[in-house]
Structures are given as C-alpha cells and as structure tokens.
Short mmCIF file of C-alpha atoms in Angstrom, two decimals:
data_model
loop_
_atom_site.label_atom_id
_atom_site.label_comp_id
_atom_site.label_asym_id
_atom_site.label_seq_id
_atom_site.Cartn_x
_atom_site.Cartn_y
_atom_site.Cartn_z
CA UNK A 1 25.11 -17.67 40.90
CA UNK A 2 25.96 -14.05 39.91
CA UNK A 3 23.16 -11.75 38.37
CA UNK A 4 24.34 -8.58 36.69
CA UNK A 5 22.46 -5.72 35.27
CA UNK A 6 23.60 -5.09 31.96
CA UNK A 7 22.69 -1.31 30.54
CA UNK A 8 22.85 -0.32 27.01
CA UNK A 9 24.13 2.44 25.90
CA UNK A 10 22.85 3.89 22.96
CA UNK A 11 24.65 7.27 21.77
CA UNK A 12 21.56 9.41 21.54
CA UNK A 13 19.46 9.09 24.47
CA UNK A 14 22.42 7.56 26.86
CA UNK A 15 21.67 5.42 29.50
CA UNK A 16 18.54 2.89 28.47
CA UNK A 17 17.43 0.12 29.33
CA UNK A 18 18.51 -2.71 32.01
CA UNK A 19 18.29 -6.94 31.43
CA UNK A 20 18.89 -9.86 34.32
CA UNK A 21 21.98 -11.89 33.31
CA UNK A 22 22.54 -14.63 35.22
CA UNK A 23 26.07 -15.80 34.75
CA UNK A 24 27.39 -19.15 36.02
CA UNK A 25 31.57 -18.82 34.92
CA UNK A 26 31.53 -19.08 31.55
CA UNK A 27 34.26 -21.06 29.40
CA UNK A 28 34.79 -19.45 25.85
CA UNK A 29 34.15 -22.13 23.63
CA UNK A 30 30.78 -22.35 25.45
CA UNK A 31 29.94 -18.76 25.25
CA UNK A 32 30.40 -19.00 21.28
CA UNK A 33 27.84 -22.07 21.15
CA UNK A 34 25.65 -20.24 22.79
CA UNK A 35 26.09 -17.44 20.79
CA UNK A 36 25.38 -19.74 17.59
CA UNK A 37 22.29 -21.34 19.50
CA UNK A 38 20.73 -17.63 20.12
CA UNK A 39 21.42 -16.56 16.31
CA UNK A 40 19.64 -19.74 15.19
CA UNK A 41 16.38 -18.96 17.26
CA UNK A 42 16.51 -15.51 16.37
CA UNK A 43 16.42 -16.89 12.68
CA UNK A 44 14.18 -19.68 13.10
CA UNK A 45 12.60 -19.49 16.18
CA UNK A 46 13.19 -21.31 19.50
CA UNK A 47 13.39 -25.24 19.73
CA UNK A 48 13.30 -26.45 23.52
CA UNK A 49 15.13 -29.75 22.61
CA UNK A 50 18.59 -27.84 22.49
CA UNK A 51 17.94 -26.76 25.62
CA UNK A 52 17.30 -29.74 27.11
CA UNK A 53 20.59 -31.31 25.41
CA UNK A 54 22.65 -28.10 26.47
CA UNK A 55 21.66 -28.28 30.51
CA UNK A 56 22.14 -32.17 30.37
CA UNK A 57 25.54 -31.89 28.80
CA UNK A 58 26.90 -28.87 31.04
CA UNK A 59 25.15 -30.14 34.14
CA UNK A 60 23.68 -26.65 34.73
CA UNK A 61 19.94 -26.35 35.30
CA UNK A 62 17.55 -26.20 32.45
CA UNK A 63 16.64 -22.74 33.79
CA UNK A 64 19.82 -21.09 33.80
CA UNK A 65 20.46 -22.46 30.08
CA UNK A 66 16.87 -21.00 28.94
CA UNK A 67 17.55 -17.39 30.78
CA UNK A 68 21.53 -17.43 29.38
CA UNK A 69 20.28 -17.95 26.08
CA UNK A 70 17.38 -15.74 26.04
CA UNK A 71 19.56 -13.16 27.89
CA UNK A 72 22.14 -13.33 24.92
CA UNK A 73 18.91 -13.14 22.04
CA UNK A 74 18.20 -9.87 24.18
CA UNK A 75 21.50 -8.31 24.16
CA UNK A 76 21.85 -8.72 20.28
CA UNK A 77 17.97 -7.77 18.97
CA UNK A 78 18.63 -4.44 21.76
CA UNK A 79 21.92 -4.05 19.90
CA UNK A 80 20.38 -4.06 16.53
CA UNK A 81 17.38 -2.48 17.24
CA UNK A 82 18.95 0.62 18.02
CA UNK A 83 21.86 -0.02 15.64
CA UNK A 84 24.50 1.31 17.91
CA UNK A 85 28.27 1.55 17.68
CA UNK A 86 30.68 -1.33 18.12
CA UNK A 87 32.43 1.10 20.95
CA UNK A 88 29.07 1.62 22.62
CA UNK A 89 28.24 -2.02 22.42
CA UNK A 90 31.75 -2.82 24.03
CA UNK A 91 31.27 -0.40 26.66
CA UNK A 92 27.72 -1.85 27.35
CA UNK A 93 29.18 -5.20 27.42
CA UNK A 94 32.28 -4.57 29.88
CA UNK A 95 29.34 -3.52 32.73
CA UNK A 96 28.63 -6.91 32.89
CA UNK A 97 32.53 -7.86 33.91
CA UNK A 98 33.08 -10.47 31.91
CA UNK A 99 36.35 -11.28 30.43
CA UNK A 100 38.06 -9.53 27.50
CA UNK A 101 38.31 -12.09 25.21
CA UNK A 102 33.98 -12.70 25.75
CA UNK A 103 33.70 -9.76 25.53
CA UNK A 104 35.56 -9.86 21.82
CA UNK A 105 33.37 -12.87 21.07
CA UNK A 106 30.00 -10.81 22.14
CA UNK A 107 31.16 -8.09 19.93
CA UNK A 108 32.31 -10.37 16.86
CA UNK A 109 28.66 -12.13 17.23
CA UNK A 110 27.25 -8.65 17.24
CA UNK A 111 28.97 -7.19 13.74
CA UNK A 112 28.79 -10.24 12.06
CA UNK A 113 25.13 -10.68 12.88
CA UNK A 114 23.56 -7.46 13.26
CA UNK A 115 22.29 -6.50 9.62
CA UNK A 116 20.81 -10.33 9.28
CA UNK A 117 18.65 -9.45 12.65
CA UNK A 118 17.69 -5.92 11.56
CA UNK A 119 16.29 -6.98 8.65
CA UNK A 120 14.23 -9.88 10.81
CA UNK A 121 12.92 -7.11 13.21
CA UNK A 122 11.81 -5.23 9.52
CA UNK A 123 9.72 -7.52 8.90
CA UNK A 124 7.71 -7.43 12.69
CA UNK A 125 7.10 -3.52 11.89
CA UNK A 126 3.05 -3.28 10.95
CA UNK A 127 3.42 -2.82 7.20
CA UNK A 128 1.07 -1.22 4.21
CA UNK A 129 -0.44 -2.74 1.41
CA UNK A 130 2.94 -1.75 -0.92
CA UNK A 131 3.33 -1.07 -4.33
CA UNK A 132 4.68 -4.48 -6.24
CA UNK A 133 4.44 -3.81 -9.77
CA UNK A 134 2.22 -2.07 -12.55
CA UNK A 135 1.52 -3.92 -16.25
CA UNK A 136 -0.42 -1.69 -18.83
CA UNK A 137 -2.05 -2.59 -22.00
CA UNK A 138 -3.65 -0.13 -24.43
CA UNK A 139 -6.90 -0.87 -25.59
CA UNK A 140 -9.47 0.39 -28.01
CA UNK A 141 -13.56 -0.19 -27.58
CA UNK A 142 -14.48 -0.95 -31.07
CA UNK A 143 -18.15 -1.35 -30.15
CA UNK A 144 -20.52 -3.05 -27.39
CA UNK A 145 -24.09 -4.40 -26.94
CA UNK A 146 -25.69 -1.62 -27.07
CA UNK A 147 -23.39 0.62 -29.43
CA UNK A 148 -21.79 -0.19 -32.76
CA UNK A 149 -18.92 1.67 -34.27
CA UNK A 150 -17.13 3.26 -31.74
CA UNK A 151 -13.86 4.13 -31.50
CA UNK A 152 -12.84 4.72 -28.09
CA UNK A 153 -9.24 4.43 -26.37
CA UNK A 154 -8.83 2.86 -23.05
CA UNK A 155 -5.75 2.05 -20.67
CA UNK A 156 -5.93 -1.16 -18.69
CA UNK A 157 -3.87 -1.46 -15.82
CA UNK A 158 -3.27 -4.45 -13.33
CA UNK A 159 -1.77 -3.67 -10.66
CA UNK A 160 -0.34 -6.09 -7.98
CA UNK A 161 0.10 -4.91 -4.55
CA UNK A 162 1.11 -6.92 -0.61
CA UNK A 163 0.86 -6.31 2.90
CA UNK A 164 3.56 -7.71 4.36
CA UNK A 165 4.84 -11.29 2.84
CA UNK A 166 1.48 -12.74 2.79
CA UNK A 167 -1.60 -10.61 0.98
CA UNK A 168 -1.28 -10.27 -2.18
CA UNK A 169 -3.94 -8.33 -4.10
CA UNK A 170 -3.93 -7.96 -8.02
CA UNK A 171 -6.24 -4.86 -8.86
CA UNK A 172 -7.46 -4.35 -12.13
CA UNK A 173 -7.95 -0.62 -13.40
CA UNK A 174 -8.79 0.97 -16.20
CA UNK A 175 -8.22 4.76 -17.22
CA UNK A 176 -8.80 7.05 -20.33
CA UNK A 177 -5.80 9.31 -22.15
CA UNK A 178 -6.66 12.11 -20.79
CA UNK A 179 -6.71 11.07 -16.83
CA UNK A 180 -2.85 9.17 -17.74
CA UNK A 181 -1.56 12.33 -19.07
CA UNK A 182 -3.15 14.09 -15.36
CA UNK A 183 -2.17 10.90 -13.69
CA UNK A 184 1.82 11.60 -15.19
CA UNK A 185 1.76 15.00 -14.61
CA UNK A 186 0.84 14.88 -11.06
CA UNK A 187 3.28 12.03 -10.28
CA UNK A 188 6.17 13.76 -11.40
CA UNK A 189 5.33 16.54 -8.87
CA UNK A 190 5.28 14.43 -6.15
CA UNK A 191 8.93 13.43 -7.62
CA UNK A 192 9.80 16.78 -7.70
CA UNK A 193 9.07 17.62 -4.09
CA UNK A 194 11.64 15.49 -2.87
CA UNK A 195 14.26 17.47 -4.61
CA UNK A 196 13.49 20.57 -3.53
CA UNK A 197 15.50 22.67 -0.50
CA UNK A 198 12.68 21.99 2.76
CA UNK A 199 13.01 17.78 2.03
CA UNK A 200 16.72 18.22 1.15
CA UNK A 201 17.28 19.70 4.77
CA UNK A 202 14.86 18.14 6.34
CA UNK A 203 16.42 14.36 4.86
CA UNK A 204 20.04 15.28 5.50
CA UNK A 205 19.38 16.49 9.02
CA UNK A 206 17.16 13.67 10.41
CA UNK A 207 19.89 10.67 10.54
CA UNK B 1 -21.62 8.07 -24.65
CA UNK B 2 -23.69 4.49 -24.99
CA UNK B 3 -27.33 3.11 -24.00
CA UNK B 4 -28.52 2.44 -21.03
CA UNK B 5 -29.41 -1.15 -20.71
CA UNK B 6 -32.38 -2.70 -17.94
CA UNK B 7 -31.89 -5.96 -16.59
CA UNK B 8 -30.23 -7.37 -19.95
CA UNK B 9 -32.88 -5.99 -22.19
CA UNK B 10 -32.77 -3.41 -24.71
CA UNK B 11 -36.00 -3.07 -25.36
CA UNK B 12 -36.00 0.50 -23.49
CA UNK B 13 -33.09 2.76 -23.75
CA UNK B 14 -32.61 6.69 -23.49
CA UNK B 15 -30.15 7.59 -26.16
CA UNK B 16 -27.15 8.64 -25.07
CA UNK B 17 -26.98 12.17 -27.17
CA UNK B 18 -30.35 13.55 -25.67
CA UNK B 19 -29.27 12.18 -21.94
CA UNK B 20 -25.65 14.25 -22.09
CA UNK B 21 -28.35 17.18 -23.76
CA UNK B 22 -30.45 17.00 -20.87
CA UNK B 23 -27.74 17.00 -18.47
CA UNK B 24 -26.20 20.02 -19.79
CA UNK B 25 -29.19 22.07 -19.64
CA UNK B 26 -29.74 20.78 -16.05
CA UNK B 27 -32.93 19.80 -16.62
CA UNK B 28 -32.57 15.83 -16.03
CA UNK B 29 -34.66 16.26 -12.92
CA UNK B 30 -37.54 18.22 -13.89
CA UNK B 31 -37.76 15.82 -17.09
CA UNK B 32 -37.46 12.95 -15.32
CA UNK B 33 -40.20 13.92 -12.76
CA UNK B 34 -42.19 14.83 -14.97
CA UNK B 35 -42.32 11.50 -16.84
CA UNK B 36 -43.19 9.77 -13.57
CA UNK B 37 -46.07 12.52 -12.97
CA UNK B 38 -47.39 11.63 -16.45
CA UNK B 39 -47.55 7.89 -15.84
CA UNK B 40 -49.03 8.24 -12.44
CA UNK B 41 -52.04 10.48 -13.18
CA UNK B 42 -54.37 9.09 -15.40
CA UNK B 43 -55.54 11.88 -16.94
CA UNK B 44 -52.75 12.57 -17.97
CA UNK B 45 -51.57 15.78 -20.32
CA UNK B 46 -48.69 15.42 -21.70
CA UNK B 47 -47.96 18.74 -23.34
CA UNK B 48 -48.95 19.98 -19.70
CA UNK B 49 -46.57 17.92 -17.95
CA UNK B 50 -43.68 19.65 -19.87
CA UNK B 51 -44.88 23.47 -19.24
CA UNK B 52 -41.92 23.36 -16.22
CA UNK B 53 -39.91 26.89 -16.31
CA UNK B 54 -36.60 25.22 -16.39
CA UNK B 55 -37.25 23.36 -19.72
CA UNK B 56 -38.64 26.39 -21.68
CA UNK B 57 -35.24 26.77 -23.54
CA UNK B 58 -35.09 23.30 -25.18
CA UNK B 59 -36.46 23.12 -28.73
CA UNK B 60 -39.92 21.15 -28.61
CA UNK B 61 -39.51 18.24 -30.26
CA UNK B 62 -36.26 17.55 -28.64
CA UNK B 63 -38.28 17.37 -25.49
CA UNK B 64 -41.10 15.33 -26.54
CA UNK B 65 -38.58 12.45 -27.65
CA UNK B 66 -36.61 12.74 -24.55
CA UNK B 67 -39.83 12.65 -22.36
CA UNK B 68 -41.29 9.62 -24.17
CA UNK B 69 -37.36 7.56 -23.64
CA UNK B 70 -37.27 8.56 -20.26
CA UNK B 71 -41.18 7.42 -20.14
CA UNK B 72 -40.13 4.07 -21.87
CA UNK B 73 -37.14 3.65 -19.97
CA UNK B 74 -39.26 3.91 -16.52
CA UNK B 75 -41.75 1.69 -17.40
CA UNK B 76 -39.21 -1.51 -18.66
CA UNK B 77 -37.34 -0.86 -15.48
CA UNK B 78 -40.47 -1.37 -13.39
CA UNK B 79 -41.64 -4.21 -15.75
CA UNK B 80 -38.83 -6.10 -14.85
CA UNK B 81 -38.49 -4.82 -11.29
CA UNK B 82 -34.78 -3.73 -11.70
CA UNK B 83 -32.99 -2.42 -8.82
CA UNK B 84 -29.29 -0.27 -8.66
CA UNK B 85 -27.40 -3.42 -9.22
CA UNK B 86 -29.74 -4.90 -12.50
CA UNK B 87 -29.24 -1.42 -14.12
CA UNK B 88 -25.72 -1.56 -15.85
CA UNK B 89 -24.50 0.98 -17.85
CA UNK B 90 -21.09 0.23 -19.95
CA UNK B 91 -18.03 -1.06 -18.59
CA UNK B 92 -17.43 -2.59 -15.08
CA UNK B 93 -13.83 -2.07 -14.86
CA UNK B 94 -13.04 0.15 -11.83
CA UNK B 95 -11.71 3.62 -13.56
CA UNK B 96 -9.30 6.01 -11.79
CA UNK B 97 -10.42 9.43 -12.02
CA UNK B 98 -7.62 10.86 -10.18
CA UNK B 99 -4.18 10.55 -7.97
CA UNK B 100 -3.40 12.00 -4.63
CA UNK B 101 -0.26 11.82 -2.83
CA UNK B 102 1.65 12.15 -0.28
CA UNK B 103 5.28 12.41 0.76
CA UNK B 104 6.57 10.73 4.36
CA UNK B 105 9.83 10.17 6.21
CA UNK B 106 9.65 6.97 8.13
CA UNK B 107 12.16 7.63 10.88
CA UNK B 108 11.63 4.73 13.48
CA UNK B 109 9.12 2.28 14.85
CA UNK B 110 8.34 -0.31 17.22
CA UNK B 111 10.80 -3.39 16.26
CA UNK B 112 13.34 -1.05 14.72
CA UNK B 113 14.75 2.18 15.04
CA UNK B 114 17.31 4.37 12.58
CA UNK B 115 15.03 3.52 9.78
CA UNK B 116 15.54 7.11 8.13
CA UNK B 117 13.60 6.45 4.78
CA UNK B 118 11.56 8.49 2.65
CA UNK B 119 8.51 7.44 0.99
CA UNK B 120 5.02 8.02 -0.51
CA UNK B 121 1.20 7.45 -0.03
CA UNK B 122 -0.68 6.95 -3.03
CA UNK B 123 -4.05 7.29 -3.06
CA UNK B 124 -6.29 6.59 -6.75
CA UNK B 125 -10.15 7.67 -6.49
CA UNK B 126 -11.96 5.10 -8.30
CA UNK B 127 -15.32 5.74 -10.52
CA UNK B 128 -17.54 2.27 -9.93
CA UNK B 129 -15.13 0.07 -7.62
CA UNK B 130 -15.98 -3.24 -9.63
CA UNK B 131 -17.01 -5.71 -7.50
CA UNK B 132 -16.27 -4.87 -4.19
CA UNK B 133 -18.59 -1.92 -4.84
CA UNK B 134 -18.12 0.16 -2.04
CA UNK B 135 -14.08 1.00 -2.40
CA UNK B 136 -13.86 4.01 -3.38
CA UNK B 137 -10.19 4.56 -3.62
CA UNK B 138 -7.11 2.50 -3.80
CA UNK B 139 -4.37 3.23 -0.62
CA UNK B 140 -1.01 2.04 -1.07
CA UNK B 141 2.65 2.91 0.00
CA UNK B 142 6.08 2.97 -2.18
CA UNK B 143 9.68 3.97 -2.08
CA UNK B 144 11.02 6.93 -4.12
CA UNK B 145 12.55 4.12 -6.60
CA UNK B 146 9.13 2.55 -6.81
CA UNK B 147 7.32 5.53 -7.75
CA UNK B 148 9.99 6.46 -10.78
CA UNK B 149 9.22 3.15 -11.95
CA UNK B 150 5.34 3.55 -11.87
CA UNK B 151 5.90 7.36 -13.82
CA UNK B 152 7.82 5.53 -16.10
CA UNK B 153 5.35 3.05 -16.89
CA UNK B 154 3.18 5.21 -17.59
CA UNK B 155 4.94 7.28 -19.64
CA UNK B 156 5.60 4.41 -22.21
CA UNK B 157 1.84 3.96 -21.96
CA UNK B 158 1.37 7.45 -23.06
CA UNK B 159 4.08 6.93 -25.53
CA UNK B 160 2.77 4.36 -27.39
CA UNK B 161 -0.64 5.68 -27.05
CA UNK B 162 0.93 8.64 -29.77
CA UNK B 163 2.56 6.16 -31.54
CA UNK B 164 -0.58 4.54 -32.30
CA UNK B 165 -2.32 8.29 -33.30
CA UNK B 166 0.18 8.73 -35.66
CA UNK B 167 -0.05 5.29 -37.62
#
C-alpha cells in the first residue's frame, strides 16, 4: 500500500501543511463515491455504517476505507479553509501522482463544493451575541401610583439578539427623546468612519 | 420627577420638587444626616440640627419641610425594614443612557481564513439593568448593513416622535 504526503499550497504563505494518504489503486467511479461519501459527512456528520458497507463491498480493510475517506474530508475543508485557487489546488493535488482524470474529479468536487463547506466551517468560528433585529414603540406616561397628570414621552425598544444558532435573547429597553436623538447622532458617526480615507485604504488593501 | 415609594406604601414620601432642590444645592447629604442625628438623640433640637454651613443658603421653611420628609421617609423605611431592593422608585425598564462603539475588520480565524469583513461593537450603558440587576451594559456585534438598519429605525422613531409634537 502506497502512502503519499500531500502538501498544500496556498498562494500566500507557500508551502503548508502535509496529510498521510494512503492510496490502494483507485478506479474512477470509486474515487467519485467517495468523494460524495466525504461531502455528506462534512454536511451531516460521519455515519460508520457506510463504512462498513464500503470495505465489505471493495474487499479493502475497514481501515483503509476510514483513512481514504477522512483523508479526502481533509483535502477539501484545507482547500476551503484557505480558499485557494483551482491552479494551486491542482498543483497540490498532482504531488500526490494520481491520474489526470482524478485529479479532474478532485478538482470538480472541490469548485462545486467549496462555498457549501466554507460556510459550514463559519459556523465553528466562536461567535458574538449579534444584532437580530430592533422593534420600537413610542410611548407616553400619562401618570403612575404615586403621580397623577404627567405627561412624559418614552421610547420602548425590544431588541432581539443570538450567539451563534442557538441563544436567543430578547432585551427590553427603554430610552427618552433626548438620549434617541444622542443615540442617532452618534450612530451615524460610527457610519461615517467607514467612509473615510484610513478605513478606505486600510479595507481595499487587506484582501 | 415622581415619589419615592417604601415597600408598597405611600404613607412616607419626599416630594420630588424639594429632592431635585436639594440635590442641586448639594446639600442631600448634610440634610439627610442631619435627619438621622435628630431621630437618634433624644434631646433632640431641631432648629440646631439644621445650623450646618452648607445649608445656610436655602430659604428656611424650604428646609424645615424637606427635613421633616426626609425625617418621615426614614422612619417608614425602618418601620417596615426595607432594604435596596423594597425601595422602588418609578419605572423598572432598563434605560440606555448612552452608545459606544466600535469599528473592526475581521480578517481570519480559527475554522476559516479570507474572511475580510468589516464590522462593529456596540456597546449601550444601561441605568437600572431590570432584573438581572447587575448588567450594566448591553455588548453586541453587527455588520455595516445591520447597523444602517438600526440608525434607520431609529430615525423613524424620532420621526414620528415630531409627528406626534406637531398634532
């Protein structure tokens, strides 16, 4: 059985990291189901069954199926992760010496599946309670207990926030005219301050 | 403006015109204290009690009524041994007093890299954080987009809070 180290070349920082690949000859056809097989886990997570009913129909060792499979998951979250080039993934790929036409498969399962994976690995990143969404109502405080006739204006604000896909917090605020007018005011600067030249350069030069 | 309730009861309250009078002349302390002095000493003199240097520019009788609230006041709260929480004054609802913000470029992290997106830390102080009591601010993060829609929010909130001046 043939290992190969596989590098990955991403365009910035060159020569990265290196992955065992065991490689029993590999039929096409075979190479694209296990393509399909490593998509599906990286979508849903691994089931063991399929590998039990992969190594039993290619007579191959339950082992070898696990590490080809996990091997291939590696090459494409790598791939995405870093978002590299479909010429730097081909020359990546062609270390291993595969074939041509895997190595058109590998790419084709790469482009076709990168964004989809990218925006799995988003959602691993450790995330902020985030803004949601921000209902107002206006009130007025005709009187209370303790005080009659009043007449005092008064904003009420709910506003929902999460963390991640699971907390979700609902935070009820209230504010007076004066602090909403401050509360505008200062929110438009912070607006503002992306427009000007330092963030301009800054944001076109950091890509 | 509004009274001062203890524990429910309104049997003792320090209007609210002579406590924002008090507070302006800076005197709250000193007439405070010296309400507490007068009910602790028995022989107590009242028109002594208020002889303090710092209240000399309030009028007289202005001072004898806000001496004999704050008196009142003190002695319902310790009738019905009220503590911080029993003493409620007003609304509950946490109020924002102010906005601070900042700008950020997130650029790449541990699961993903390229990310290359701008966006903001918000940050409202909070007055009385409602019933978690001790949150003093609210921390949360948006996207550029996000915040224009929040400013725009609130400027139809200020809109229609004209609107309804001019009706």
């Amino acid at each position: 059985m043939a290992v190969h180290w596989c590098r990955y070349r991403d365009s910035n920082t060159g020569t990265k990291k290196a992955k065992v690949f065991p490689e029993p000859v590999f039929a096409a056809p075979m190479v694209f189901e296990f393509g399909r097989i490593a998509v599906e886990f990286l979508k849903r997570g691994i089931n063991s069954k399929v590998y039990e009913g992969a190594a039993r129909k290619l007579g191959f060792p339950i082992t070898t199926v696990q590490h080809g499979v996990e091997g291939l998951m590696f090459l494409l979250t790598e791939s995405s992760k870093l978002m590299i080039s479909d010429v730097d993934f081909k020359d990546s790929v062609m270390v291993l010496g595969f074939s041509t036409e895997l190595n058109e498969i590998l790419l084709q399962l790469y482009v076709e599946n990168h964004n989809t994976i990218r925006s799995t690995l988003t959602q691993l990143a450790p995330s902020l309670p985030s803004y949601h969404n921000l209902e107002w109502r206006l009130d007025v405080q005709l009187g209370s207990r303790s005080m009659r006739q009043q007449v005092v204006p008064m904003v009420t604000m709910l506003l929902h926030l999460t963390t991640g896909d699971t907390d979700n917090r609902r935070c009820l605020l209230q504010t007076n005219p004066s602090t909403l007018l401050h509360l505008i005011t200062v929110l438009e600067a912070a607006l503002a301050s992306m427009k000007n030249n330092h963030a301009r350069r800054i944001l076109r030069n950091i890509k | 403006m509004g009274l001062s309730r203890v524990g429910g009861k309104e049997g003792a309250a320090v209007s609210g015109r002579d406590a924002s009078l008090l507070r302006t002349c800076g005197a709250s302390r000193c007439g405070g204290t010296s309400s507490c002095r007068s009910l602790s000493t028995r022989a107590a003199d009242p028109g002594g009690a208020l002889e303090d240097a710092a209240l000399q520019h309030v009028g007289r009788v202005l001072l004898k009524q806000c001496h004999a609230a704050a008196t009142t006041f003190i002695l319902e709260g310790v009738k019905q041994n009220a503590d911080k929480s029993t003493i409620s004054i007003g609304s509950q609802l946490p109020h924002i007093n102010d906005v601070s913000w900042r700008l950020e470029y997130h650029m790449k992290n541990g699961h993903v890299h390229k990310v290359n997106e701008p966006f903001y830390l918000l940050s409202l102080d909070l007055e009385n954080g409602g019933p978690e009591g001790s949150a003093k601010n609210i921390n949360f993060s948006c996207t550029v987009e996000q915040l224009q829609d929040v400013v725009g929010k609130l400027k139809d909130a200020a809109k229609s809070l004209e609107k309804a001046t001019h009706v």
